[in-house]
Coordinates of C-alpha atoms in Angstrom, one line a residue:
P1 CA 109.1 -79.2 17.8
M2 CA 109.7 -82.8 16.7
L3 CA 113.2 -84.0 15.8
C4 CA 113.1 -86.3 12.8
L5 CA 116.1 -88.6 12.2
S6 CA 116.9 -91.2 9.6
R7 CA 118.2 -94.5 11.0
K8 CA 119.1 -97.9 9.5
K9 CA 118.5 -101.4 11.0
H10 CA 120.3 -101.8 14.4
E11 CA 121.2 -98.1 14.7
V12 CA 120.5 -96.5 18.0
V13 CA 119.3 -93.1 19.2
N14 CA 120.3 -92.1 22.8
I15 CA 118.1 -89.9 24.9
Y16 CA 119.6 -87.5 27.5
D17 CA 118.1 -85.0 29.9
S18 CA 119.0 -81.3 29.7
N19 CA 122.0 -81.9 31.9
G20 CA 123.5 -84.6 29.7
V21 CA 122.5 -87.5 31.9
P22 CA 121.5 -90.5 29.8
L23 CA 117.8 -91.5 30.1
G24 CA 117.7 -94.4 27.7
S25 CA 117.9 -95.4 24.0
V26 CA 115.8 -96.4 21.1
C27 CA 117.0 -99.0 18.6
I28 CA 115.7 -99.9 15.1
T29 CA 115.3 -103.7 15.6
H30 CA 113.8 -104.6 12.2
I31 CA 112.3 -103.1 9.0
K32 CA 109.7 -105.0 7.0
G33 CA 107.9 -103.2 4.3
D34 CA 106.4 -100.0 5.7
K35 CA 106.8 -101.3 9.3
V36 CA 109.7 -100.5 11.6
G37 CA 110.4 -102.3 14.9
L38 CA 111.6 -100.2 17.7
G39 CA 113.4 -101.4 20.9
F40 CA 113.3 -99.2 23.9
D41 CA 116.0 -99.4 26.6
F42 CA 114.9 -97.3 29.5
P43 CA 114.7 -97.8 33.3
S44 CA 111.7 -99.8 34.5
D45 CA 110.1 -96.8 36.1
Y46 CA 109.6 -95.1 32.7
V47 CA 106.3 -95.6 31.0
I48 CA 106.5 -96.0 27.2
M49 CA 103.2 -96.2 25.4
R50 CA 102.0 -96.1 21.7
A51 CA 100.2 -92.8 21.0
E52 CA 97.0 -94.6 19.8
V53 CA 96.5 -96.3 23.2
D54 CA 97.7 -93.4 25.3
P55 CA 94.7 -91.7 27.0
G56 CA 96.8 -88.5 27.3
V57 CA 97.2 -88.2 23.5
G58 CA 94.0 -89.6 22.1
Y59 CA 93.2 -92.5 19.8
G60 CA 94.3 -92.4 16.2
K61 CA 96.9 -89.6 16.4
R62 CA 99.8 -90.0 14.0
A63 CA 103.2 -88.3 14.0
K64 CA 102.0 -85.8 11.4
D65 CA 99.1 -84.8 13.6
L66 CA 101.3 -84.5 16.7
T67 CA 103.8 -82.5 14.8
R68 CA 101.2 -80.1 13.5
H69 CA 99.7 -79.8 17.0
N70 CA 103.1 -79.1 18.6
R71 CA 103.8 -76.4 16.0
T72 CA 100.6 -74.6 16.6
G73 CA 100.6 -74.8 20.3

């Protein structure tokens, strides 16, 4: 399931593995209209890719589609 959070500008979400080891963080860098800027702070060996350009997810998928897919299997 997808975890959905509300964040304000400059607030950060930290990401940990199942053992509590920090993996990285995501920061809200700016908000303009309906667009939100995200800053990702992860080690350089992590690959971070937008869903619409990720060949493993498929072009045009949005969060609502991914959530629905995750819920149904």
